[in-house]
mmCIF file of C-alpha atoms and ligand atoms in Angstrom:
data_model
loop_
_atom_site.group_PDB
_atom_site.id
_atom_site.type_symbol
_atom_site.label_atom_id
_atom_site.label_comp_id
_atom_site.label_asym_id
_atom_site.label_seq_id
_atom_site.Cartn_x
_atom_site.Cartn_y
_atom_site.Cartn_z
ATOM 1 C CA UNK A 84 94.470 90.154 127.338
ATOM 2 C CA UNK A 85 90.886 90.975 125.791
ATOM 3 C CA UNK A 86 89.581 88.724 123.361
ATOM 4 C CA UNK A 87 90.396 90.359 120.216
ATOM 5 C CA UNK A 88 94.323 90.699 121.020
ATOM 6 C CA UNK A 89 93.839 87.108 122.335
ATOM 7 C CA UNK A 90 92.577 85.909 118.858
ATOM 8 C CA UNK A 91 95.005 87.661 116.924
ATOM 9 C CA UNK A 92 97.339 85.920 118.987
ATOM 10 C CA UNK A 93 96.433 82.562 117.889
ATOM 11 C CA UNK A 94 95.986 83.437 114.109
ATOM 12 C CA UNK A 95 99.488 84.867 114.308
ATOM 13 C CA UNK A 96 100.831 81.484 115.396
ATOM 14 C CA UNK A 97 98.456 79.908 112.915
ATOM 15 C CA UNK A 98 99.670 81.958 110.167
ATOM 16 C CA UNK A 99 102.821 81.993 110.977
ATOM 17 C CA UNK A 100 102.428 85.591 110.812
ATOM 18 C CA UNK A 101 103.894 88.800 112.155
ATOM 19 C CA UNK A 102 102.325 92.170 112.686
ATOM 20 C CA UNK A 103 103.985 95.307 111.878
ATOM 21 C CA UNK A 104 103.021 98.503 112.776
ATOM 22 C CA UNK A 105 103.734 102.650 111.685
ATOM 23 C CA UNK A 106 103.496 105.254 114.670
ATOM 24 C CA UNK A 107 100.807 106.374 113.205
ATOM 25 C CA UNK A 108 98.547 103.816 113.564
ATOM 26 C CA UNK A 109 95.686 103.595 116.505
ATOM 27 C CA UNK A 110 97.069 103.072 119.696
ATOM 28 C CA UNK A 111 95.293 99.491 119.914
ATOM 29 C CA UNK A 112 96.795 98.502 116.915
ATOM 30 C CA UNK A 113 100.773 99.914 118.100
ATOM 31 C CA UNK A 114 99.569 97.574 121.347
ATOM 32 C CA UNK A 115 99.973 94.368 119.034
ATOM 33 C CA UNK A 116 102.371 95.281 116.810
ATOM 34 C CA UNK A 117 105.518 92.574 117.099
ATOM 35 C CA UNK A 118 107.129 95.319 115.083
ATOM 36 C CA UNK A 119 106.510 99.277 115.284
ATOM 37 C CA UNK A 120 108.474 101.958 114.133
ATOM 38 C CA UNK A 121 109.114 104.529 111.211
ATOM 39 C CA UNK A 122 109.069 104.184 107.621
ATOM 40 C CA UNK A 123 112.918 103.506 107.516
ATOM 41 C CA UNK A 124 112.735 100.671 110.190
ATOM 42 C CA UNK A 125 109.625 99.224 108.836
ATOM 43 C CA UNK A 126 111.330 98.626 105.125
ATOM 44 C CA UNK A 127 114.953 97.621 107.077
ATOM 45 C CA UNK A 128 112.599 95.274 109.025
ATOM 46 C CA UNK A 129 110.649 93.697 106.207
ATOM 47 C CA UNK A 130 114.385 92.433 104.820
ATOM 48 C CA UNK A 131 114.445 90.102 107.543
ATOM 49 C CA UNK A 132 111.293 89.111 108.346
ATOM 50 C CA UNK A 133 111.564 84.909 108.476
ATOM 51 C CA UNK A 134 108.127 84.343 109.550
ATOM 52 C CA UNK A 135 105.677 83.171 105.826
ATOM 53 C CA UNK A 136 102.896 86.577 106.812
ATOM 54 C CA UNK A 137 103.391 90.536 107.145
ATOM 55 C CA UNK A 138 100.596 92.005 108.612
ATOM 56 C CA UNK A 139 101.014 95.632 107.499
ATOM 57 C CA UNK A 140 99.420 98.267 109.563
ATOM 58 C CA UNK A 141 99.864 101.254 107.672
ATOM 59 C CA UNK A 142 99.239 102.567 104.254
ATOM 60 C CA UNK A 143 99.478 101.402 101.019
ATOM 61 C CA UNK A 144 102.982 102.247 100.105
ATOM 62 C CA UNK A 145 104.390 100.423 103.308
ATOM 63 C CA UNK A 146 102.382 97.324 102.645
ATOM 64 C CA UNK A 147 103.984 97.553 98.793
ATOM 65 C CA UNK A 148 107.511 98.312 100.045
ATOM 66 C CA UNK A 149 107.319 95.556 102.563
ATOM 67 C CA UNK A 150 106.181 93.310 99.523
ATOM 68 C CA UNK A 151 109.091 94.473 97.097
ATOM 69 C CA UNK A 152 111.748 94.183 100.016
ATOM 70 C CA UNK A 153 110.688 90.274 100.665
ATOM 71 C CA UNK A 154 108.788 88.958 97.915
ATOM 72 C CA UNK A 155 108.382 85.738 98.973
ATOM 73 C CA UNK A 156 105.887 86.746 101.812
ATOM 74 C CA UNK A 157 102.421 87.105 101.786
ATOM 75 C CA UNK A 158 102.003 91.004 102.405
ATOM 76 C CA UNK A 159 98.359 91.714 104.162
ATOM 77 C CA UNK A 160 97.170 95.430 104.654
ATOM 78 C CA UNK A 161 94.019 94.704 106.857
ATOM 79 C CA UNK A 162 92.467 97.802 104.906
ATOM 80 C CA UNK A 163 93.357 98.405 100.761
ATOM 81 C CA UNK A 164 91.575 101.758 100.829
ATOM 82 C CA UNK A 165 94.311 103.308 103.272
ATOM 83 C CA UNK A 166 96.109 105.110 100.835
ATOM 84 C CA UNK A 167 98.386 108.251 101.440
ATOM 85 C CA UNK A 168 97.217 110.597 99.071
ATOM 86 C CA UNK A 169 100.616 112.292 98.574
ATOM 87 C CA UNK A 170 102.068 108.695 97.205
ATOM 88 C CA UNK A 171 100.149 109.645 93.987
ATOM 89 C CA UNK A 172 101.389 113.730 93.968
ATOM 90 C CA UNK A 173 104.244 113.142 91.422
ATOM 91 C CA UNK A 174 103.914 112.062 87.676
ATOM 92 C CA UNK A 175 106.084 109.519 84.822
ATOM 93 C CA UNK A 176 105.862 112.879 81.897
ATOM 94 C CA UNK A 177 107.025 115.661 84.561
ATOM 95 C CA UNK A 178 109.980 112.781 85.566
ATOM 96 C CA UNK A 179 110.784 112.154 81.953
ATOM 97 C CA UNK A 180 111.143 116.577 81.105
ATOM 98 C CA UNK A 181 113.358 116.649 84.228
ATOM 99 C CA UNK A 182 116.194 113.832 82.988
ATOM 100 C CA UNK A 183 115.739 115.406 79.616
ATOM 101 C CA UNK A 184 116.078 118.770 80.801
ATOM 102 C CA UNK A 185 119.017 118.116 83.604
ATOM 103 C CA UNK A 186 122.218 115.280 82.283
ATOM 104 C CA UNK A 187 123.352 114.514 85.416
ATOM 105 C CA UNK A 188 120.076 114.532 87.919
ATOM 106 C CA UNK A 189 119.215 112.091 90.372
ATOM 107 C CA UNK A 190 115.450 111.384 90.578
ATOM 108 C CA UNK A 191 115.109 111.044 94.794
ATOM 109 C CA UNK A 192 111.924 109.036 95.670
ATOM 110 C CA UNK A 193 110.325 109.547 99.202
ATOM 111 C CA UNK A 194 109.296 106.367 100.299
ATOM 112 C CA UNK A 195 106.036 107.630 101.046
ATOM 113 C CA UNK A 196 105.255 107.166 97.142
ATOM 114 C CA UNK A 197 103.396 104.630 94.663
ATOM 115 C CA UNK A 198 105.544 101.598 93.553
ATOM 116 C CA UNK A 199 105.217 102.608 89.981
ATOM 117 C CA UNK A 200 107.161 105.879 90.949
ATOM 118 C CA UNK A 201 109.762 103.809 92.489
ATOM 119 C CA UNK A 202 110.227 102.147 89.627
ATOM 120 C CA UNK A 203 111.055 105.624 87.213
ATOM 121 C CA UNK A 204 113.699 106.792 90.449
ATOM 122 C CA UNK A 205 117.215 106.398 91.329
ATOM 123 C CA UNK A 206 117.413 106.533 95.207
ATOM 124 C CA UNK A 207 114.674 106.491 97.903
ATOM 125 C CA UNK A 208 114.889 108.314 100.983
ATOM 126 C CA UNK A 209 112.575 108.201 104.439
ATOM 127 C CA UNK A 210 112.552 111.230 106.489
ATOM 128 C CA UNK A 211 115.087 109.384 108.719
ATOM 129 C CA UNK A 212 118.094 109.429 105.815
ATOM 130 C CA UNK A 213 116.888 111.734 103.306
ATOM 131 C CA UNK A 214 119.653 114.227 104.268
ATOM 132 C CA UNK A 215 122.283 111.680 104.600
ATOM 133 C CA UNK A 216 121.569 109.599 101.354
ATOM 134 C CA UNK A 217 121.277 113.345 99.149
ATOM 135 C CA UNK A 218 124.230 114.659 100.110
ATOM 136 C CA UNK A 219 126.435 111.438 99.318
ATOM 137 C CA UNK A 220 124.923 110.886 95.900
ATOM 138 C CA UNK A 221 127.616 112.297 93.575
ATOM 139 C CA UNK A 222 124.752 114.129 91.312
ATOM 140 C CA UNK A 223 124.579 118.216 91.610
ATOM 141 C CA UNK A 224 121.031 118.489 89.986
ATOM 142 C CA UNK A 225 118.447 116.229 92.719
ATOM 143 C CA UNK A 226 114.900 116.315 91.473
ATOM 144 C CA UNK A 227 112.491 115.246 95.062
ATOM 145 C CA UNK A 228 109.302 113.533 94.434
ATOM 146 C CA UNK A 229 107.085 113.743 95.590
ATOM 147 C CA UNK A 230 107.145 115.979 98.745
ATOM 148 C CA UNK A 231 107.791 119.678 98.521
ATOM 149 C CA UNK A 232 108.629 120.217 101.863
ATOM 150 C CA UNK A 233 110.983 117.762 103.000
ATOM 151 C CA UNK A 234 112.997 118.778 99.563
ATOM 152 C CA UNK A 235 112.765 122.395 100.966
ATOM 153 C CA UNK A 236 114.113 121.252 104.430
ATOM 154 C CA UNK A 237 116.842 118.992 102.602
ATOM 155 C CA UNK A 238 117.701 121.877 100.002
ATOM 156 C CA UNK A 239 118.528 124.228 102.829
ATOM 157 C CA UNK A 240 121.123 121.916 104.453
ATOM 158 C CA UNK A 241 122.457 121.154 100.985
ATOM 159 C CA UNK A 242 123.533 124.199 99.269
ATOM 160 C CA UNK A 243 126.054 122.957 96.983
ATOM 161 C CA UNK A 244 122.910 120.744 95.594
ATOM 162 C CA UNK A 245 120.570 122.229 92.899
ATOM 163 C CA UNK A 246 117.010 121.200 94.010
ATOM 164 C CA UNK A 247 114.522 120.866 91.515
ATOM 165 C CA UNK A 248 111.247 120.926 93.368
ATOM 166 C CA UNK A 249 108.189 118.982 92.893
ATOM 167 C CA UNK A 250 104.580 120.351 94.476
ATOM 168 C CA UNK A 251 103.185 116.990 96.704
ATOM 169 C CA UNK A 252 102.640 117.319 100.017
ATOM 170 C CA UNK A 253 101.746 116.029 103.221
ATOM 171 C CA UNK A 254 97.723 117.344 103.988
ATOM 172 C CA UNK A 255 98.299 116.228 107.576
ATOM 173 C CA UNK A 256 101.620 118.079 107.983
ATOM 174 C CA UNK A 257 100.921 121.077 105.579
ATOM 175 C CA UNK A 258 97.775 122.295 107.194
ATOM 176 C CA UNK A 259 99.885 122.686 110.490
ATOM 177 C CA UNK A 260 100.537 126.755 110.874
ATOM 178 C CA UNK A 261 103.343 128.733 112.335
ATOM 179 C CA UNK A 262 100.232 130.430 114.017
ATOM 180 C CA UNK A 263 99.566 127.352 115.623
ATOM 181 C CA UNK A 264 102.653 126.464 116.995
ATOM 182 C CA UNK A 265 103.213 130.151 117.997
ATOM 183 C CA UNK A 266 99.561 129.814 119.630
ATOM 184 C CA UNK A 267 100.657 126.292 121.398
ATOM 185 C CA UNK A 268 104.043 128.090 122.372
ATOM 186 C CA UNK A 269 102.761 131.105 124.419
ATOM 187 C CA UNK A 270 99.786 128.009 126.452
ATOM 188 C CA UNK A 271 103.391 126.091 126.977
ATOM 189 C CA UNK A 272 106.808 128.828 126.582
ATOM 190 C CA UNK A 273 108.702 125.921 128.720
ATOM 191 C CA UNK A 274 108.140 123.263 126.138
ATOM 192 C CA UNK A 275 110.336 121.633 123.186
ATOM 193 C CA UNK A 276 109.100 122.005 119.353
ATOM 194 C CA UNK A 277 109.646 119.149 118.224
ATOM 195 C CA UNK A 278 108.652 119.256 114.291
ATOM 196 C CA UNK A 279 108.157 116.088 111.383
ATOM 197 C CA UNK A 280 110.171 117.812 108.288
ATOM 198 C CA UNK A 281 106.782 116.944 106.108
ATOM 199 C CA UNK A 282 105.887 120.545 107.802
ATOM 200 C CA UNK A 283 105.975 123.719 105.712
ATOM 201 C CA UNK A 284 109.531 125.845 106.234
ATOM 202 C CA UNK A 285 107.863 128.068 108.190
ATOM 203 C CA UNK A 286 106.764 125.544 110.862
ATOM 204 C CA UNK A 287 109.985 123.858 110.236
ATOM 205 C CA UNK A 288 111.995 127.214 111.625
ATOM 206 C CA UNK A 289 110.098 127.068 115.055
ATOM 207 C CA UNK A 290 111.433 124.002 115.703
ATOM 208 C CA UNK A 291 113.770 122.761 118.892
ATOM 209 C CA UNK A 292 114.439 119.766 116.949
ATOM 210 C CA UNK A 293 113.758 118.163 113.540
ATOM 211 C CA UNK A 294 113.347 114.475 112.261
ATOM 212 C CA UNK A 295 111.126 111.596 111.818
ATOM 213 C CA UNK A 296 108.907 109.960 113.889
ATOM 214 C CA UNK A 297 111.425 107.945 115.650
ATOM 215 C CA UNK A 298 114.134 110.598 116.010
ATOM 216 C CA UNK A 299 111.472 112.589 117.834
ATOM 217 C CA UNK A 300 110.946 109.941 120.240
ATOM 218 C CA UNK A 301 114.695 109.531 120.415
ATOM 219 C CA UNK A 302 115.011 113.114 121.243
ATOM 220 C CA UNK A 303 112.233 113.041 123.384
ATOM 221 C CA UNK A 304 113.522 110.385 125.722
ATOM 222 C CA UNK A 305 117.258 111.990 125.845
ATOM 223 C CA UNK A 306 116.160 115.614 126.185
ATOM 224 C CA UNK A 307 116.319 117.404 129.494
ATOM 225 C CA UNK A 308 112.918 119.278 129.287
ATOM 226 C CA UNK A 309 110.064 117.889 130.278
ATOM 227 C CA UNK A 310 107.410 119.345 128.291
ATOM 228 C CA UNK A 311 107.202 119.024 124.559
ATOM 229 C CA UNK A 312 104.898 120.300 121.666
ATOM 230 C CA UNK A 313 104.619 117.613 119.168
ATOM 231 C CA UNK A 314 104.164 118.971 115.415
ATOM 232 C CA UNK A 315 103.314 115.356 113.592
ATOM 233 C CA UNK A 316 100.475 112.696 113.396
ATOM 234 C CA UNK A 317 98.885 112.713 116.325
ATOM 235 C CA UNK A 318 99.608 108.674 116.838
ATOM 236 C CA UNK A 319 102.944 108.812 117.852
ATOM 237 C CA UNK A 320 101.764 110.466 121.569
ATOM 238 C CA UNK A 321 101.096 106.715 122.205
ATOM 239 C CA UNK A 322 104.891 105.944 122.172
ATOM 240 C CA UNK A 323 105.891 109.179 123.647
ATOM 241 C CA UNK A 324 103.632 108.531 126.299
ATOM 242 C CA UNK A 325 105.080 105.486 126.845
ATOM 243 C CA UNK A 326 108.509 105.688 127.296
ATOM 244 C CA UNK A 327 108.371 108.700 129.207
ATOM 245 C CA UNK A 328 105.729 108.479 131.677
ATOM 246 C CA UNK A 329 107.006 111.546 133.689
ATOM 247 C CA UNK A 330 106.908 114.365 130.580
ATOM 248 C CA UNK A 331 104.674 115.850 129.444
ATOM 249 C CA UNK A 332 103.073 116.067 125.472
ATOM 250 C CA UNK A 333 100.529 118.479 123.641
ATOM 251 C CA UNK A 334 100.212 119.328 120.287
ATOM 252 C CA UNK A 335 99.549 122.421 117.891
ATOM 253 C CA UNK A 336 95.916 122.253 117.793
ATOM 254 C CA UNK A 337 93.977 119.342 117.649
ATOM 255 C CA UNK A 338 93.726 118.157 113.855
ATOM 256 C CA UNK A 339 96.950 116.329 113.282
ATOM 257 C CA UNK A 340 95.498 112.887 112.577
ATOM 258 C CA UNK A 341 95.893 110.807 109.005
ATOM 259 C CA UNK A 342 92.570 109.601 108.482
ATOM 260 C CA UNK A 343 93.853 106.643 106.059
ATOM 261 C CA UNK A 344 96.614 105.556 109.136
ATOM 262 C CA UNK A 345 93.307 105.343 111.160
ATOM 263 C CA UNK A 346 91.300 102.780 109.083
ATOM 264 C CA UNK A 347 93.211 100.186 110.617
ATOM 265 C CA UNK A 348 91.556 98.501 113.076
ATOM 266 C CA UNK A 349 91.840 95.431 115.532
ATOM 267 C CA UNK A 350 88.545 93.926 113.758
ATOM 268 C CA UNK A 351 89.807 94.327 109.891
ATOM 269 C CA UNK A 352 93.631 92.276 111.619
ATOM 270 C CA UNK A 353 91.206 89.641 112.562
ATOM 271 C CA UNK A 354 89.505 89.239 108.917
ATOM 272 C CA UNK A 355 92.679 89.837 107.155
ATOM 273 C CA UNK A 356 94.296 86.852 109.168
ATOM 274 C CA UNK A 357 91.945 84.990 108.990
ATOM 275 C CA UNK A 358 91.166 85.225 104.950
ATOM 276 C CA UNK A 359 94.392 86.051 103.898
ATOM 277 C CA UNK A 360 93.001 89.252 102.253
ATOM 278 C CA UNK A 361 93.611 91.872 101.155
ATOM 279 C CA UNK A 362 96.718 90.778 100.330
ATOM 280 C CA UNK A 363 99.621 93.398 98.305
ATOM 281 C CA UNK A 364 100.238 91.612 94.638
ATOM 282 C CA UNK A 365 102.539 93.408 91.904
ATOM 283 C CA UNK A 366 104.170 92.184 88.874
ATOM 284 C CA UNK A 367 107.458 90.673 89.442
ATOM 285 C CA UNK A 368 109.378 92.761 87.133
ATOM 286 C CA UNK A 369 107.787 95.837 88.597
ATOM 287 C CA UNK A 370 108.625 95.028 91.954
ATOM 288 C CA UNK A 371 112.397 93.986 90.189
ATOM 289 C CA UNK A 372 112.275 97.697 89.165
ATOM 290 C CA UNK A 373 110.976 99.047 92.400
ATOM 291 C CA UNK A 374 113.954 97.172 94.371
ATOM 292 C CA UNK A 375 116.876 98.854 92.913
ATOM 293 C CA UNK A 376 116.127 102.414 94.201
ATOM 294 C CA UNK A 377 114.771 100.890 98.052
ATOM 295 C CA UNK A 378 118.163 98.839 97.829
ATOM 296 C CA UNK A 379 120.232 101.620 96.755
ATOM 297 C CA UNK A 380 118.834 103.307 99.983
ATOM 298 C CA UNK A 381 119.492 101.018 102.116
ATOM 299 C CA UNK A 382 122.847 100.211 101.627
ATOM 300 C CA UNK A 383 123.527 103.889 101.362
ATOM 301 C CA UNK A 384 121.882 104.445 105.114
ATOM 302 C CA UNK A 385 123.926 102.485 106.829
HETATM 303 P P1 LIG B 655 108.366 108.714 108.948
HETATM 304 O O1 LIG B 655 107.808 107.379 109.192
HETATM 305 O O2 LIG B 655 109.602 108.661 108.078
HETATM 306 O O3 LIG B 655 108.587 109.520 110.174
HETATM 307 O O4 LIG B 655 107.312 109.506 108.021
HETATM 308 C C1 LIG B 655 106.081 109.838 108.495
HETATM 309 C C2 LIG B 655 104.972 109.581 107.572
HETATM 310 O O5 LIG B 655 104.318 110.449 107.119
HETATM 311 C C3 LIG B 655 104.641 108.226 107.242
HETATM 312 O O6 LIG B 655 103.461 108.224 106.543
HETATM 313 FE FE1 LIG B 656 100.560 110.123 103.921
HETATM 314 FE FE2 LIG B 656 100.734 112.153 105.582
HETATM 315 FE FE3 LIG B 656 99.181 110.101 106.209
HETATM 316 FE FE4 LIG B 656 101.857 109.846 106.242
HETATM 317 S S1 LIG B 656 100.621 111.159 107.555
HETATM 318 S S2 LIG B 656 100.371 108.421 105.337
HETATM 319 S S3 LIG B 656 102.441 111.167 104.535
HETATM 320 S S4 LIG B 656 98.887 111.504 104.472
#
């Protein structure tokens, strides 16, 4: 153990504190993580977190949902400037014309959003039960905020659904190119596609499989080839990597990395432990508001 993971160690026993981490996140950081997974499992996980500190490695909106899910905790994001910029591609007026316009529609809120647009939204969805939780509410008329394509790759399984489409989007998902894929295909023509449904439709149909993070490294682990083109943030080749020592990995080019996701860092764990900043803090009626819609998914995921 080096002796940055070793002082963690002892703040975390401290603290009282546990760390919790997104695939995304630098491989150093996954190393540490007591908890590491997608956005679905990091909110389930938050519920039941015991321990008095969540280190959140992540962005913004996972540090706030972690907060809303167990307010009692202290709720540290080593760095407050990782934001995902999508989280802030929807808006309250455009929300308010769509009930007005549409009796009967169900606002759907990708996790991956600010808590204020939690609080104006039904339902939220992760990538992980978006499709599940959609297709059960009773509505007809499902406005998606606040990613486009993840509504497109819903909308297409859901035809009896009318989608009313909103224009956010992923900048780490939506620069990916079928071009790219096709270019990574002919270097690999053996390997699995294995696509994040934050990718544009037309990535999206040159896919062997679609789903989150973790159902790619689910299908990773039970598939029978042994070669696989991975079309998401680059940070989740650390837990590929890792569970399946004897495959192989490569991705579509070489720019699929969330800059925010990377801010976090072993050294900025160490301050936030040891300061207890910068700590998530929201009003508790907002975070009242916030709850219904991250409750309503949850018990509608399971
Ligand atoms: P999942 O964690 O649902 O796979 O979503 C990926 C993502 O973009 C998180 O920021
Ligand atoms: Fe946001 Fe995309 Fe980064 Fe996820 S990968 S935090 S959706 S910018």
């Amino acid at each position: 153990m080096n002796e940055k993971t070793a002082r963690i160690k002892r703040l975390k026993e401290e603290k009282n504190a546990v760390i919790m981490a997104h695939y995304y996140v630098a491989d150093e950081v996954q190393e540490i993580a007591d908890y590491i997974g997608d956005s679905y499992y990091l909110s389930e996980t938050a519920t039941k977190i015991n321990a008095d500190t969540i280190v959140l490695c992540g962005v913004s909106f996972m540090g706030e949902s972690a907060k809303i899910l167990n307010p009692t905790k202290t709720v540290l994001l080593p760095d407050d400037s990782a934001d995902c910029p999508m989280a802030h591609m929807a808006d309250a007026e455009r929300i308010t014309e769509v009930r007005k316009q549409y009796d009967d529609v169900a606002v759907v809120c990708y996790v991956n959003s600010t808590a204020e647009l939690k609080t104006l939204s039904d339902v939220c969805v992760t990538s992980a039960n978006a499709l599940k939780i959609v297709q059960a509410l009773p509505n007809k008329n499902i406005f998606f905020i606040p990613d486009q394509n993840l509504a497109h790759y819903i909308a297409d399984k859901l035809p009896e659904k009318n989608f009313i489409f909103n224009d956010g989007y992923c900048h780490v998902h939506h620069n990916i190119t079928a071009a790219q894929i096709l270019e990574a295909k002919k270097l690999r023509p053996d390997a699995e596609v294995l696509v994040h449904p934050e990718c544009r439709p037309e990535v999206t149909t040159l896919a062997d499989y679609i789903g989150s993070t973790s159902g790619i490294i689910s299908y990773a682990k039970s598939s029978e080839a042994s070669e696989f083109i991975v079309v998401t943030e680059m940070g989740v080749l650390y837990e590929l990597k890792k569970q399946n020592p004897d495959k192989k990995f490569y991705t579509a080019g070489n720019m699929q990395v969330c800059p925010n996701m990377k801010k976090i860092t072993l050294d900025k764990i160490i301050q936030a432990l040891e300061t207890g900043s910068p700590a998530v803090s929201l009003k508790e009626a907002f975070m009242k508001q916030a709850l219904l819609p991250m409750e309503r998914m949850l018990a509608l995921s399971k």
